[in-house]
């Protein structure tokens, strides 16, 4: 009798979980392993500068000096994912960005869509190198302003970017706040880049979840 009750209880729990719409957690794929920068390619405007003097790793954090301008990009291409990136300004505010759907050739700056990290503007889109989408883009800057006021944290505190790329749509969340959406993008896959653009910036916990 006890075995029958136990089996019924386990079955009932399974049915309730299914009815409640529970789904397994999506598997995370780290883009940064917390120890070194393997899996990344480095492009700088000044080709005579050693990238390892610009980018370094310690205590599970990517440190970028911000000079010269350039980016580090993934070796692989990605599509249909949620990208998680944490960043902070360790000293003073500055400019940087996360580029998605980047395509070759490597140049400063490559064809891509940028989720802006410039202080106060995190959540803006910048359209680079001929990429396009349906929303109105400022002609002079190729910029699409974020929807709401800044949701960034003060200097020295960590911020979270979640960039959801599904098909031809990109949505960006800054510290949990939906700040922008691009639809009918002309690019839907490519490499992922982190920018070096003037000021020291730090990154950690860089990973994607497949959609």
Short mmCIF file of C-alpha atoms in Angstrom, two decimals:
data_model
loop_
_atom_site.label_atom_id
_atom_site.label_comp_id
_atom_site.label_asym_id
_atom_site.label_seq_id
_atom_site.Cartn_x
_atom_site.Cartn_y
_atom_site.Cartn_z
CA UNK A 1 0.00 0.00 0.00
CA UNK A 2 2.81 2.41 0.86
CA UNK A 3 4.47 1.75 -2.50
CA UNK A 4 1.23 2.52 -4.34
CA UNK A 5 0.78 5.79 -2.43
CA UNK A 6 4.40 6.78 -3.07
CA UNK A 7 4.06 6.10 -6.80
CA UNK A 8 0.78 8.02 -6.99
CA UNK A 9 2.31 10.97 -5.13
CA UNK A 10 5.34 11.12 -7.43
CA UNK A 11 3.08 10.92 -10.48
CA UNK A 12 0.80 13.63 -9.13
CA UNK A 13 3.75 15.96 -8.54
CA UNK A 14 4.95 15.40 -12.12
CA UNK A 15 1.49 16.17 -13.51
CA UNK A 16 1.25 19.35 -11.43
CA UNK A 17 4.67 20.51 -12.60
CA UNK A 18 3.72 19.95 -16.23
CA UNK A 19 0.38 21.68 -15.76
CA UNK A 20 2.14 24.63 -14.18
CA UNK A 21 4.18 25.17 -17.31
CA UNK A 22 7.53 24.37 -15.67
CA UNK A 23 10.35 24.00 -18.17
CA UNK A 24 13.98 23.00 -17.65
CA UNK A 25 16.42 25.88 -17.13
CA UNK A 26 18.24 26.83 -20.32
CA UNK A 27 21.86 25.74 -20.44
CA UNK A 28 24.41 28.54 -20.20
CA UNK A 29 27.38 28.64 -22.57
CA UNK A 30 30.24 30.72 -21.12
CA UNK A 31 31.95 33.06 -23.57
CA UNK A 32 34.48 34.04 -20.87
CA UNK A 33 35.87 31.22 -18.75
CA UNK A 34 36.89 33.48 -15.86
CA UNK A 35 40.59 32.62 -16.21
CA UNK A 36 41.88 33.76 -19.60
CA UNK A 37 40.73 35.17 -22.93
CA UNK A 38 40.80 31.99 -24.98
CA UNK A 39 38.13 31.93 -27.66
CA UNK A 40 38.46 35.67 -28.36
CA UNK A 41 40.13 37.62 -31.18
CA UNK A 42 41.53 41.13 -30.62
CA UNK A 43 41.30 44.03 -33.07
CA UNK A 44 42.84 47.44 -32.33
CA UNK A 45 42.95 50.62 -34.38
CA UNK A 46 46.69 50.85 -33.67
CA UNK A 47 48.00 47.53 -34.95
CA UNK A 48 51.41 48.09 -33.32
CA UNK A 49 49.95 47.80 -29.81
CA UNK A 50 50.01 44.42 -28.08
CA UNK A 51 46.35 43.55 -27.29
CA UNK A 52 47.45 41.97 -23.99
CA UNK A 53 48.43 45.44 -22.77
CA UNK A 54 44.83 46.53 -23.37
CA UNK A 55 42.92 43.43 -22.24
CA UNK A 56 43.76 41.32 -19.18
CA UNK A 57 42.09 39.00 -16.66
CA UNK A 58 42.28 38.81 -12.86
CA UNK A 59 39.92 37.48 -10.19
CA UNK A 60 37.38 36.39 -12.79
CA UNK A 61 37.13 39.88 -14.33
CA UNK A 62 38.11 41.17 -17.78
CA UNK A 63 39.99 44.47 -17.47
CA UNK A 64 40.15 46.83 -20.46
CA UNK A 65 42.28 49.98 -20.44
CA UNK A 66 40.11 51.61 -23.11
CA UNK A 67 43.05 52.70 -25.26
CA UNK A 68 43.57 52.36 -28.15
CA UNK A 69 40.10 51.92 -29.60
CA UNK A 70 39.11 48.48 -30.78
CA UNK A 71 37.30 45.37 -29.64
CA UNK A 72 37.61 41.75 -28.65
CA UNK A 73 35.28 39.38 -30.48
CA UNK A 74 34.24 35.77 -30.29
CA UNK A 75 35.79 33.33 -32.72
CA UNK A 76 32.40 31.72 -33.34
CA UNK A 77 29.15 33.11 -34.77
CA UNK A 78 25.90 32.93 -32.79
CA UNK A 79 22.17 33.27 -33.50
CA UNK A 80 19.00 33.02 -31.41
CA UNK A 81 20.39 33.57 -27.93
CA UNK A 82 20.18 35.65 -24.78
CA UNK A 83 23.51 37.30 -24.01
CA UNK A 84 24.33 38.13 -20.39
CA UNK A 85 27.14 40.64 -19.72
CA UNK A 86 28.03 42.43 -16.50
CA UNK A 87 30.11 45.62 -16.63
CA UNK A 88 31.27 48.48 -14.43
CA UNK A 89 33.35 51.63 -14.61
CA UNK A 90 36.13 51.13 -12.02
CA UNK A 91 37.43 54.71 -11.95
CA UNK A 92 35.28 57.16 -13.88
CA UNK A 93 32.52 56.95 -16.45
CA UNK A 94 33.31 56.49 -20.12
CA UNK A 95 32.26 54.90 -23.38
CA UNK A 96 32.08 51.31 -24.59
CA UNK A 97 29.57 48.96 -26.15
CA UNK A 98 28.52 45.42 -26.91
CA UNK A 99 28.32 44.55 -30.61
CA UNK A 100 26.08 41.73 -31.78
CA UNK A 101 25.64 40.10 -35.20
CA UNK A 102 29.11 41.32 -36.16
CA UNK A 103 30.42 40.15 -39.54
CA UNK A 104 33.88 40.20 -41.10
CA UNK A 105 36.06 41.85 -42.22
CA UNK A 106 37.61 43.01 -38.95
CA UNK A 107 37.87 46.77 -38.83
CA UNK A 108 37.25 49.60 -36.37
CA UNK A 109 34.28 49.59 -36.48
CA UNK A 110 32.79 46.43 -38.08
CA UNK A 111 29.33 45.81 -39.54
CA UNK A 112 27.13 45.08 -36.52
CA UNK A 113 24.46 46.42 -34.20
CA UNK A 114 25.81 48.03 -31.04
CA UNK A 115 24.10 47.99 -27.67
CA UNK A 116 25.59 51.17 -26.23
CA UNK A 117 27.45 51.34 -22.90
CA UNK A 118 28.33 55.04 -22.97
CA UNK A 119 27.59 56.40 -19.50
CA UNK A 120 23.93 57.43 -19.27
CA UNK A 121 23.14 55.92 -22.68
CA UNK A 122 23.21 52.18 -21.94
CA UNK A 123 20.32 50.75 -23.93
CA UNK A 124 20.79 52.94 -27.00
CA UNK A 125 21.33 51.18 -30.32
CA UNK A 126 23.97 52.24 -32.82
CA UNK A 127 23.82 50.85 -36.36
CA UNK A 128 27.29 50.24 -37.79
CA UNK A 129 28.60 49.41 -41.25
CA UNK A 130 25.32 49.16 -43.14
CA UNK A 131 23.25 47.00 -40.79
CA UNK A 132 19.62 48.14 -40.69
CA UNK A 133 16.32 47.59 -38.86
CA UNK A 134 12.76 48.89 -38.96
CA UNK A 135 12.90 51.49 -36.17
CA UNK A 136 13.78 55.10 -36.99
CA UNK A 137 17.52 55.77 -36.86
CA UNK A 138 18.96 59.26 -36.37
CA UNK A 139 20.52 60.07 -39.74
CA UNK A 140 23.54 61.97 -38.43
CA UNK A 141 24.59 59.46 -35.75
CA UNK A 142 22.96 56.15 -36.78
CA UNK A 143 21.61 56.04 -33.21
CA UNK A 144 18.30 54.83 -31.76
CA UNK A 145 17.81 56.29 -28.25
CA UNK A 146 16.69 54.07 -25.39
CA UNK A 147 13.05 54.15 -24.29
CA UNK A 148 13.38 55.35 -20.69
CA UNK A 149 15.71 57.27 -18.39
CA UNK A 150 19.00 55.70 -17.40
CA UNK A 151 18.74 52.50 -15.36
CA UNK A 152 22.50 52.28 -14.81
CA UNK A 153 24.23 51.99 -11.45
CA UNK A 154 26.84 54.47 -10.13
CA UNK A 155 30.56 54.25 -10.86
CA UNK A 156 32.15 51.23 -9.19
CA UNK A 157 28.95 49.18 -9.10
CA UNK A 158 28.20 46.29 -11.44
CA UNK A 159 25.53 46.58 -14.12
CA UNK A 160 23.82 43.81 -16.06
CA UNK A 161 23.07 43.77 -19.79
CA UNK A 162 20.73 41.14 -21.17
CA UNK A 163 20.54 41.23 -24.95
CA UNK A 164 17.93 38.92 -26.43
CA UNK A 165 18.50 38.10 -30.10
CA UNK A 166 15.69 36.05 -31.60
CA UNK A 167 15.37 35.86 -35.38
CA UNK A 168 15.35 39.43 -36.70
CA UNK A 169 14.52 41.06 -33.37
CA UNK A 170 16.86 42.36 -30.65
CA UNK A 171 15.70 43.45 -27.19
CA UNK A 172 18.02 44.99 -24.60
CA UNK A 173 17.53 45.08 -20.83
CA UNK A 174 19.70 47.23 -18.53
CA UNK A 175 19.57 46.02 -14.93
CA UNK A 176 16.26 44.32 -15.71
CA UNK A 177 14.66 47.33 -17.45
CA UNK A 178 13.63 46.91 -21.10
CA UNK A 179 15.34 49.86 -22.77
CA UNK A 180 15.13 49.15 -26.49
CA UNK A 181 13.91 46.86 -29.23
CA UNK A 182 15.00 46.51 -32.85
CA UNK A 183 12.82 44.62 -35.32
CA UNK A 184 13.28 43.43 -38.91
CA UNK A 185 17.06 43.55 -38.55
CA UNK A 186 19.00 42.86 -41.74
CA UNK A 187 21.51 40.84 -39.72
CA UNK A 188 20.44 37.94 -37.49
CA UNK A 189 23.66 36.13 -36.64
CA UNK A 190 27.34 36.83 -36.20
CA UNK A 191 30.09 37.34 -33.69
CA UNK A 192 29.81 39.10 -30.32
CA UNK A 193 32.21 41.94 -29.45
CA UNK A 194 33.19 43.98 -26.39
CA UNK A 195 34.58 47.44 -27.13
CA UNK A 196 37.66 49.31 -25.98
CA UNK A 197 36.75 52.96 -26.39
CA UNK A 198 38.59 55.50 -24.27
CA UNK A 199 38.19 54.67 -20.55
CA UNK A 200 38.97 51.67 -18.33
CA UNK A 201 36.02 49.29 -18.11
CA UNK A 202 35.56 45.84 -16.59
CA UNK A 203 33.43 42.87 -17.65
CA UNK A 204 32.48 39.60 -15.97
CA UNK A 205 29.96 36.74 -16.24
CA UNK A 206 29.76 36.80 -20.04
CA UNK A 207 27.61 33.94 -21.29
CA UNK A 208 24.76 33.07 -23.64
CA UNK A 209 21.64 30.95 -23.37
CA UNK A 210 20.27 29.37 -26.54
CA UNK A 211 16.66 30.24 -27.41
#
